[in-house]
Amino acid sequence: MKRLLAIVDAGDAGVTGVLAGEALRRAARDAGQPIEIELRTAQGVVNPVSAGNDDTLLFVGVEDSADAATRARADRLLTLEAVLADPAAALKAGSKAPAATKKIVAITSCPTGIAHTFMAAEGLQEGARQLGYDIHVETQGSVGAGNPLTPEQIAEADVVVIAADREVDRARFAGKRVLVSNTKPAITGGAALIEKALAEAKVQGAGSAAAAASATATTERAGPYKHLMTGVSFMLPFVVAGGLLIALAFALGGIHANDEAAKGTLAYALFTIGAKGGFALMVPALAGYIAYSVADRPGIAPGMIGGMLASSLGAGFLGGIVAGFIAGYGVDALNRVIRLPKNLQGLKPVLILPLLGTLLTGLLMIYAVGTPVAAVLSFLTEWLRGMQGTNAVLLGLILGAMMAFDMGGPVNKAAYAFSVGLVASQVYTPMAATMAAGMTPPLAIALATRLFPNRFTADEREAGPAAAVLGLAFISEGAIPFAARDPFRVIPSLMAGSAITGAISMVAGVELRVPHGGIFVLPIPGAVTHLAAYVAALAVGVVVSAVLVGFVKRPVAQG
C-alpha cells in the first residue's frame, strides 16, 4: 500500500520542527491521509522512516539541508514556514523541486563606460547560459546604469559579480556574497569567473550609516591603477563638456573670445562656462573619486578639497592625483585606527573622517606636496609645448604604440589617462595623438578584411564593417576579436600603424580639446586644429596597419 511519509529537518530550531510536524499531521488527518513523520533536530532523529519505491516522501526544511540522496528521492519539498502558515495548502502545493538553478547578479563598468562595459556583460551572460544559471547584469556605462538591478533580484541572488575597471558603489550588496574582478576575466571567460565567484566570493560588510566600514574591503580588492582609473572615469564628463564649450567659444568669438572686451557676448559666456566651470572642476573630480575608490564616501570631500588646492597651487592634474591618493589612503588609515563606541559609529563617515582627512590632505598639499609637484608639472608642460622634431616623433610613437598594445587594457588606458590629464594643463597635442592612434586599429582591421579577404574567416569579414564603426567612434576594442585569434601577428601590425599615426599627429602639432568622440567631434569648430593633417595621420596609420596585417597573416581555409 502506498504510504505518505515526511521528513522534517529542523536543525537547531527543534521547537519549530515539532510544531511543523504536528501541523502537517493534522492537515493530513483532516484530508483522510495517514502520515508518518521523521523529525530531525540538532539533538538527533526521532521516529526515522524508510521510504519504499511506492511511497510518497515529503521533505520539510531548508532545501540546502537535504542531502543529495534525500533530494533525489523526495517527491515534494516544503519549507517550515509554508507548513506553519497554512499546512493544508502547503501539503497540496509541495512538489518535486527541479535541480537548483543558481541566480547571479552582476555589474560591469570601465573608465570610459563604453566598450569593455558591454563586452564584459556579454561575456557574463554567455557564461551563465553555458552553466544553466540565471543572471541579471547592470551595465554602468557612459550614459548611466543600463538594466539596473532591482532589490528583489539582489535579494534572491546567490552571488554578486562585479567586473569593473573602476570602483563601483557596493552599499546595496551588504550581506551578499560578492566577488570583485576587472573586466578582462568576464570578457575572456565569463563562465569561469561565475564559477570562481560561487566558490570564492566573500560576504560584503554592511554599510548603512557607517559607509566607511566598506573602505577596508575596497582597499584590499583594488590597487592604485584601479583607483586612478576610477578618478579618470568621473573626470571625463567635465573634460568633454568643458572642452567642447571652450571650442565653441573660440569658433564663435575667435581667439579673443575670453578677453574682457568680449564680455557680454555668447562666446565669452561659453568660454566662462567651459573654462571656469567644467575645467575648474576637472582636477577636484579626479582627486575626489580617486579618494572615493580607496576609502569610499568619506574620502570624497578630502579628495576634492585636495584637488582644489592642487589647482590653486598650480600642481594641476599631477597634484590632483597625489591629493587623491593622500586623501584616500589617509582616510582609510584613519578609519582603521579610530575606534568609537557603537552608538557613535555614525559620526565617523559624516564628521570625523571627512574632517581629519581634509585636514591631513590640505596640510600636506600646502606645506609638502603642492610646490614640488607644481614645479614638475610646469617643467612637463613647457617641455611638451616646446616639443618639436625628434622629441615630438618619439612621444607620438610611444603613445600610439601604447594605444594599440592592448586596445582598452591597462597600457592603453595609461596612455589615455596621461593625455586626458594634460588637457587640464592646456596641453592638447598628446590628446590628439592618442585619439587618432586609438581609432587606427579597428579601422585598419576593417580595411584589411576588404583588401585581404582570404586572411579572414567569413565571420570576420562580416564583422569588418562593425569594427569600422567602432573605430570611427574611438572605440579601440573593436579590433580585439580579430587580434585575439592571431595576436602575435596582428597586434604588432596594429601597433606599427598606431605609432605612425601618433607620430604624424605630434609632428603636425595637432591639438584636440575633447578627449573622446572620434570622428564625430572633428566637425565641431575649434575642437581640433590642423584638421587636414589629422585626417592624413589617421589615414596613413590605417593603411600601414592594414597592409601589414595582410602581409603577416596566413590565408585561412575557406569553408
XYZ file of C-alpha atoms in Angstrom:
559
model
C 0.000 0.000 0.000
C 1.281 3.478 -0.878
C 2.220 5.434 2.240
C 2.658 9.183 2.876
C 5.949 9.848 4.634
C 7.524 13.137 5.731
C 10.996 14.142 6.870
C 11.017 17.357 8.915
C 14.573 18.731 9.157
C 14.502 21.463 11.823
C 18.226 21.719 12.536
C 18.737 23.988 15.564
C 15.074 25.079 15.501
C 13.795 21.976 17.276
C 10.576 23.532 18.603
C 9.722 24.918 15.157
C 10.258 21.461 13.701
C 7.932 19.819 16.228
C 5.237 22.409 15.530
C 5.608 21.964 11.751
C 5.398 18.183 12.113
C 2.232 18.371 14.179
C 0.664 20.889 11.773
C 1.436 18.581 8.877
C -0.007 15.593 10.794
C -3.288 17.422 11.470
C -3.587 18.574 7.839
C -3.039 15.031 6.598
C -5.561 13.628 9.113
C -8.167 16.197 8.041
C -7.582 15.133 4.445
C -8.087 11.497 5.411
C -4.500 10.571 4.623
C -2.397 8.687 7.212
C 1.176 10.047 7.502
C 4.411 9.009 9.186
C 6.788 11.824 10.200
C 10.527 11.693 10.879
C 11.851 14.649 12.913
C 15.484 15.668 12.544
C 16.941 18.139 15.048
C 20.370 19.084 16.326
C 19.794 16.571 19.175
C 19.133 13.635 16.842
C 16.462 11.855 14.799
C 13.008 10.951 16.142
C 10.859 8.261 14.508
C 13.066 7.531 11.470
C 11.199 6.442 8.352
C 12.297 4.354 5.395
C 10.627 5.132 2.093
C 9.955 2.474 -0.487
C 9.616 2.992 -4.196
C 5.835 3.175 -3.988
C 5.720 5.620 -1.081
C 5.241 9.391 -1.330
C 8.036 11.214 0.511
C 7.834 14.844 1.633
C 10.852 16.828 2.787
C 10.196 19.825 5.060
C 13.037 22.206 5.821
C 15.677 24.339 4.123
C 16.358 23.000 0.618
C 20.118 23.027 1.036
C 19.868 20.981 4.247
C 18.689 17.907 2.332
C 21.421 15.550 1.273
C 21.680 14.549 -2.379
C 20.017 11.171 -1.835
C 17.062 12.674 0.022
C 16.578 15.395 -2.592
C 16.672 12.820 -5.369
C 14.170 10.573 -3.598
C 11.734 13.230 -2.270
C 8.503 13.669 -4.194
C 7.795 17.084 -2.669
C 9.852 19.810 -0.992
C 8.223 22.098 1.586
C 9.539 24.839 3.857
C 8.953 25.042 7.606
C 7.426 28.495 7.151
C 4.998 27.302 4.480
C 3.814 24.409 6.622
C 3.274 26.585 9.692
C 1.490 29.343 7.732
C -1.025 27.045 6.019
C -0.335 23.329 6.472
C -3.235 22.166 4.274
C -2.229 24.430 1.373
C 1.445 23.587 1.801
C 0.654 19.893 1.701
C -1.154 20.324 -1.618
C 1.308 22.808 -3.140
C 4.507 20.970 -2.320
C 6.063 19.433 -5.387
C 9.230 17.857 -6.636
C 11.815 20.623 -6.940
C 13.866 20.908 -10.080
C 17.623 20.918 -9.873
C 18.778 24.064 -8.119
C 19.363 26.949 -10.522
C 21.847 29.495 -9.277
C 20.863 33.126 -9.547
C 23.607 35.631 -10.320
C 23.546 39.425 -10.371
C 26.441 41.392 -11.811
C 27.715 44.888 -12.510
C 30.125 45.711 -15.324
C 31.891 49.037 -15.792
C 35.037 50.543 -17.302
C 36.594 54.028 -17.061
C 35.054 55.344 -20.270
C 31.857 53.329 -19.845
C 31.714 52.238 -23.469
C 33.184 49.072 -24.961
C 34.597 46.983 -22.107
C 31.468 47.601 -20.042
C 29.225 45.867 -22.558
C 31.742 43.245 -23.679
C 32.080 42.128 -20.051
C 28.292 41.992 -19.714
C 28.023 39.811 -22.818
C 30.768 37.533 -21.502
C 28.971 37.009 -18.194
C 25.618 36.436 -19.895
C 27.141 33.851 -22.215
C 28.922 32.191 -19.286
C 25.678 31.948 -17.295
C 23.922 30.471 -20.332
C 26.617 27.809 -20.638
C 26.285 26.924 -16.953
C 22.491 26.988 -16.966
C 22.234 29.801 -14.413
C 20.003 32.857 -14.298
C 21.835 36.175 -14.476
C 20.956 39.868 -14.444
C 23.726 42.283 -15.443
C 23.693 46.015 -14.733
C 25.960 47.941 -17.105
C 27.292 51.161 -15.607
C 28.162 52.823 -18.898
C 28.803 56.342 -20.063
C 25.088 57.202 -20.049
C 24.290 55.760 -16.637
C 23.109 52.374 -15.434
C 21.589 50.092 -18.031
C 19.271 47.271 -16.923
C 19.557 48.369 -13.258
C 19.302 45.631 -10.649
C 16.147 45.607 -8.542
C 16.154 44.992 -4.775
C 14.284 41.748 -5.413
C 16.928 40.471 -7.848
C 19.694 41.310 -5.394
C 17.845 39.639 -2.510
C 17.343 36.418 -4.481
C 20.897 36.240 -5.845
C 23.268 33.505 -4.738
C 26.281 35.662 -5.550
C 27.176 39.128 -6.860
C 29.858 39.545 -9.533
C 31.395 42.986 -10.043
C 33.541 43.063 -13.195
C 34.812 46.621 -13.326
C 37.983 48.549 -14.085
C 36.902 51.275 -11.695
C 35.365 51.242 -8.257
C 31.578 50.946 -8.043
C 29.267 51.513 -5.089
C 28.628 48.225 -3.274
C 26.472 49.516 -0.397
C 23.323 47.792 -1.715
C 25.044 44.380 -1.584
C 25.534 44.374 2.180
C 25.158 40.817 3.456
C 25.513 39.259 -0.015
C 28.449 37.203 -1.252
C 30.442 39.460 -3.615
C 33.387 38.809 -5.931
C 35.214 41.780 -7.448
C 37.230 41.456 -10.641
C 38.274 43.603 -13.568
C 36.526 43.337 -16.919
C 39.073 41.131 -18.698
C 38.157 37.803 -16.994
C 34.488 38.469 -17.762
C 35.265 39.141 -21.419
C 37.576 36.171 -21.935
C 35.916 33.612 -19.651
C 32.556 34.566 -18.176
C 31.697 31.010 -17.107
C 34.998 30.592 -15.264
C 34.511 33.908 -13.456
C 30.998 32.916 -12.341
C 32.246 29.566 -11.035
C 35.061 31.358 -9.203
C 32.516 33.723 -7.661
C 30.348 30.855 -6.436
C 33.398 29.219 -4.863
C 35.352 32.206 -3.503
C 33.012 35.189 -3.028
C 33.103 36.837 0.401
C 30.215 38.415 2.288
C 30.047 42.175 1.787
C 30.036 44.115 5.050
C 27.091 46.303 5.953
C 27.491 49.938 5.014
C 24.351 51.796 6.155
C 25.287 54.920 8.026
C 28.850 53.811 8.540
C 29.817 53.883 4.880
C 33.434 53.831 5.962
C 33.048 50.233 7.022
C 33.381 49.096 3.427
C 36.524 51.137 2.854
C 38.731 48.352 4.173
C 37.288 45.804 1.758
C 37.645 48.244 -1.122
C 41.338 48.788 -0.415
C 42.041 45.087 -0.156
C 40.495 44.314 -3.532
C 41.735 47.181 -5.658
C 45.157 48.595 -6.434
C 46.398 52.092 -7.303
C 45.764 51.608 -11.028
C 42.090 50.862 -10.462
C 41.761 53.840 -8.132
C 43.351 56.102 -10.764
C 41.009 54.790 -13.455
C 38.026 55.467 -11.208
C 39.140 59.082 -10.896
C 39.680 59.391 -14.641
C 36.244 57.899 -15.298
C 34.489 60.529 -13.190
C 36.687 63.324 -14.551
C 35.905 62.612 -18.216
C 32.462 64.287 -18.361
C 33.989 67.530 -17.059
C 36.722 67.351 -19.710
C 34.260 66.640 -22.510
C 31.752 69.330 -21.527
C 34.384 71.954 -20.749
C 36.463 71.233 -23.846
C 33.536 71.384 -26.252
C 32.218 74.619 -24.757
C 35.657 76.246 -24.998
C 35.956 75.052 -28.603
C 32.560 76.510 -29.451
C 33.523 79.771 -27.744
C 36.600 80.117 -29.937
C 34.578 79.139 -33.017
C 32.094 81.946 -32.352
C 34.380 84.627 -30.953
C 37.825 83.784 -32.291
C 40.973 83.574 -30.213
C 39.923 86.636 -28.206
C 36.641 85.086 -27.016
C 37.825 85.221 -23.399
C 39.092 88.807 -23.436
C 37.390 91.425 -21.294
C 36.426 93.255 -24.477
C 34.227 90.280 -25.399
C 32.408 90.282 -22.068
C 28.664 90.010 -22.507
C 28.869 88.042 -25.753
C 27.712 84.453 -26.186
C 31.289 83.374 -26.936
C 32.519 84.859 -23.651
C 29.685 83.128 -21.756
C 30.501 79.770 -23.342
C 34.182 80.179 -22.501
C 33.333 81.077 -18.902
C 31.129 78.013 -18.508
C 33.683 75.695 -20.083
C 36.888 77.064 -18.552
C 35.770 78.395 -15.173
C 33.089 75.776 -14.671
C 33.900 72.489 -16.398
C 37.699 72.700 -16.477
C 37.874 74.151 -12.954
C 36.196 71.005 -11.611
C 38.321 68.505 -13.542
C 41.144 68.155 -11.031
C 38.869 68.165 -7.938
C 36.727 65.441 -9.563
C 39.841 63.409 -10.383
C 41.196 63.682 -6.844
C 37.832 63.212 -5.165
C 36.981 59.996 -6.938
C 40.451 58.534 -6.569
C 39.915 59.017 -2.841
C 36.388 57.601 -3.128
C 37.755 54.489 -4.819
C 40.224 53.966 -1.973
C 38.138 54.947 1.054
C 34.519 55.054 -0.129
C 32.303 58.093 0.519
C 34.277 59.508 3.467
C 37.174 60.106 1.061
C 35.286 62.283 -1.430
C 35.377 65.578 0.476
C 39.082 65.368 1.462
C 39.959 64.314 -2.096
C 38.014 67.099 -3.801
C 39.325 69.732 -1.421
C 42.843 68.428 -2.015
C 42.185 68.662 -5.752
C 41.032 72.269 -5.431
C 44.222 73.068 -3.516
C 46.278 71.339 -6.220
C 44.668 73.584 -8.841
C 45.187 76.754 -6.813
C 48.829 75.852 -6.152
C 49.480 75.213 -9.845
C 50.052 71.480 -9.327
C 47.352 70.581 -11.880
C 46.397 67.019 -12.626
C 49.609 65.597 -11.145
C 48.807 67.337 -7.881
C 45.244 66.090 -8.133
C 46.447 62.517 -8.437
C 48.725 62.928 -5.420
C 45.962 64.627 -3.416
C 43.526 61.845 -4.274
C 45.829 59.132 -3.035
C 46.786 61.082 0.092
C 43.127 61.633 0.917
C 42.079 58.085 0.100
C 44.785 56.210 1.931
C 44.762 58.763 4.743
C 41.036 58.351 5.373
C 41.348 54.589 5.044
C 44.115 54.553 7.680
C 42.112 56.801 10.000
C 39.109 54.514 9.581
C 41.219 51.556 10.702
C 42.809 53.350 13.632
C 39.859 55.268 15.113
C 37.644 53.141 17.323
C 34.405 54.559 18.685
C 31.560 53.164 20.763
C 28.832 51.584 18.696
C 26.381 54.429 19.304
C 28.938 56.939 17.927
C 29.980 54.972 14.827
C 27.640 57.056 12.675
C 29.828 60.113 13.277
C 32.828 58.616 11.506
C 31.723 58.833 7.849
C 29.944 62.191 8.080
C 32.097 64.136 10.559
C 35.293 62.619 11.876
C 36.788 61.046 8.745
C 35.987 63.929 6.331
C 37.277 66.496 8.840
C 40.516 64.731 9.746
C 41.053 63.559 6.165
C 40.647 67.093 4.829
C 42.998 68.453 7.487
C 45.644 65.851 6.652
C 45.344 66.274 2.886
C 45.201 70.057 2.985
C 48.232 70.498 5.223
C 50.327 68.065 3.183
C 49.327 69.742 -0.080
C 50.150 73.234 1.210
C 53.346 72.525 3.126
C 54.868 69.453 1.481
C 53.429 68.321 -1.846
C 51.940 71.250 -3.751
C 55.050 73.287 -4.551
C 57.344 70.476 -5.796
C 54.553 68.865 -7.840
C 53.720 72.260 -9.357
C 57.358 72.632 -10.379
C 57.335 69.190 -12.021
C 54.095 69.958 -13.860
C 55.404 73.309 -15.026
C 58.522 71.666 -16.427
C 56.488 68.923 -18.122
C 54.036 71.449 -19.583
C 56.750 73.689 -21.034
C 58.645 70.704 -22.393
C 55.533 69.367 -24.136
C 54.549 72.765 -25.525
C 58.018 73.288 -26.925
C 58.290 69.767 -28.253
C 59.326 69.612 -31.892
C 61.145 67.325 -34.271
C 62.620 64.157 -32.809
C 61.069 64.584 -29.367
C 57.581 65.002 -30.823
C 58.046 61.959 -33.042
C 59.227 59.859 -30.092
C 56.317 60.811 -27.849
C 53.837 60.227 -30.662
C 55.349 56.814 -31.400
C 55.162 55.806 -27.741
C 51.600 56.987 -27.185
C 50.427 55.457 -30.454
C 52.010 52.075 -29.759
C 50.579 52.029 -26.233
C 47.065 52.672 -27.557
C 47.256 49.629 -29.838
C 49.135 47.310 -27.484
C 46.118 46.044 -25.550
C 43.284 48.148 -27.016
C 41.399 49.200 -23.919
C 43.607 47.380 -21.427
C 45.910 48.855 -18.761
C 48.612 50.050 -21.175
C 46.065 51.689 -23.461
C 44.337 53.381 -20.539
C 47.640 54.580 -19.068
C 48.393 56.483 -22.290
C 44.834 57.775 -22.384
C 44.854 58.937 -18.750
C 48.180 60.744 -19.317
C 46.753 62.604 -22.313
C 43.467 63.475 -20.619
C 45.351 64.837 -17.617
C 47.366 67.158 -19.836
C 44.156 68.661 -21.214
C 43.654 70.175 -17.760
C 47.010 71.948 -18.224
C 46.024 73.253 -21.659
C 48.382 70.839 -23.442
C 46.303 69.331 -26.248
C 48.752 67.676 -28.673
C 49.091 64.332 -26.802
C 45.284 64.033 -26.668
C 45.083 64.373 -30.445
C 47.782 61.750 -30.992
C 46.169 59.385 -28.522
C 42.687 59.539 -30.018
C 43.883 59.116 -33.592
C 46.099 56.199 -32.600
C 43.186 54.595 -30.749
C 40.953 54.873 -33.800
C 43.535 53.222 -36.049
C 43.341 49.505 -35.028
C 39.640 48.803 -35.734
C 39.685 50.918 -38.906
C 42.786 49.077 -40.113
C 41.201 45.704 -39.417
C 38.065 46.722 -41.311
C 40.178 47.795 -44.293
C 42.262 44.620 -44.167
C 39.142 42.444 -44.365
C 38.401 44.138 -47.692
C 41.929 44.234 -49.112
C 42.892 40.718 -47.997
C 39.672 38.721 -47.606
C 41.467 35.355 -47.771
C 43.230 36.205 -44.473
C 39.938 36.253 -42.578
C 37.089 33.857 -41.920
C 33.604 34.556 -43.235
C 32.503 35.690 -39.765
C 35.441 38.087 -39.517
C 34.704 39.568 -42.927
C 31.105 40.143 -41.904
C 32.271 41.812 -38.676
C 34.595 44.189 -40.549
C 32.017 46.988 -41.018
C 31.105 46.878 -37.327
C 34.777 47.278 -36.434
C 34.942 50.297 -38.733
C 32.018 51.977 -36.952
C 33.657 51.351 -33.589
C 36.913 52.783 -34.896
C 35.220 55.943 -36.117
C 33.808 56.369 -32.593
C 37.270 55.927 -30.989
C 36.474 52.506 -29.546
C 39.744 50.611 -29.942
C 38.166 47.443 -28.555
C 36.561 46.820 -31.942
C 39.824 45.178 -33.042
C 40.090 42.824 -30.051
C 38.196 39.813 -31.542
C 40.453 39.881 -34.612
C 43.646 40.308 -32.595
C 42.690 37.560 -30.141
C 42.693 34.924 -32.902
C 46.219 35.723 -34.080
C 47.790 38.069 -31.502
C 51.464 37.619 -32.386
C 50.914 38.766 -35.974
C 48.004 41.189 -35.647
C 48.967 43.201 -32.545
C 52.472 44.231 -33.752
C 50.953 45.241 -37.083
C 48.351 47.391 -35.353
C 50.968 48.924 -33.040
C 53.066 49.958 -36.053
C 50.219 51.826 -37.720
C 49.063 53.480 -34.497
C 52.614 54.578 -33.675
C 52.953 56.201 -37.095
C 49.597 57.935 -36.668
C 50.618 59.282 -33.276
C 53.989 60.485 -34.561
C 52.490 62.325 -37.564
C 49.870 63.963 -35.355
C 52.503 65.173 -32.887
C 54.856 66.473 -35.595
C 51.979 68.332 -37.268
C 51.143 69.963 -33.932
C 47.522 68.847 -33.995
C 45.627 69.881 -30.863
C 42.425 68.227 -29.645
C 40.350 69.767 -26.870
C 37.915 66.868 -26.478
C 39.027 63.515 -25.027
C 36.503 61.280 -26.770
C 34.042 61.003 -29.628
C 36.290 60.011 -32.519
C 35.454 61.375 -35.940
C 32.108 62.688 -34.705
C 33.687 65.587 -32.773
C 36.055 66.642 -35.563
C 33.488 68.771 -37.452
C 32.865 70.894 -34.334
C 34.572 74.238 -34.949
C 37.591 74.662 -32.688
C 37.603 71.088 -31.355
C 40.699 70.153 -33.380
C 43.405 72.156 -35.120
C 45.125 71.233 -38.411
C 42.194 69.010 -39.363
C 43.630 68.007 -42.749
C 46.911 66.867 -41.190
C 44.979 64.983 -38.535
C 42.894 63.083 -41.089
C 46.043 62.361 -43.080
C 47.802 60.970 -40.000
C 44.856 58.680 -39.327
C 44.666 57.534 -42.956
C 48.393 56.745 -43.156
C 48.316 54.702 -39.948
C 45.227 52.773 -41.039
C 46.760 51.862 -44.405
C 50.086 50.839 -42.848
C 48.424 48.555 -40.309
C 46.016 47.066 -42.851
C 48.829 46.250 -45.268
C 50.989 44.751 -42.528
C 48.089 42.608 -41.287
C 47.543 41.361 -44.838
C 51.211 40.505 -45.279
C 51.846 38.761 -41.960
C 48.589 36.854 -41.527
C 48.343 33.488 -43.162
C 45.467 32.656 -45.511
C 42.660 30.765 -43.784
C 40.862 27.751 -45.150
C 37.595 28.920 -46.663
C 34.656 26.715 -45.891
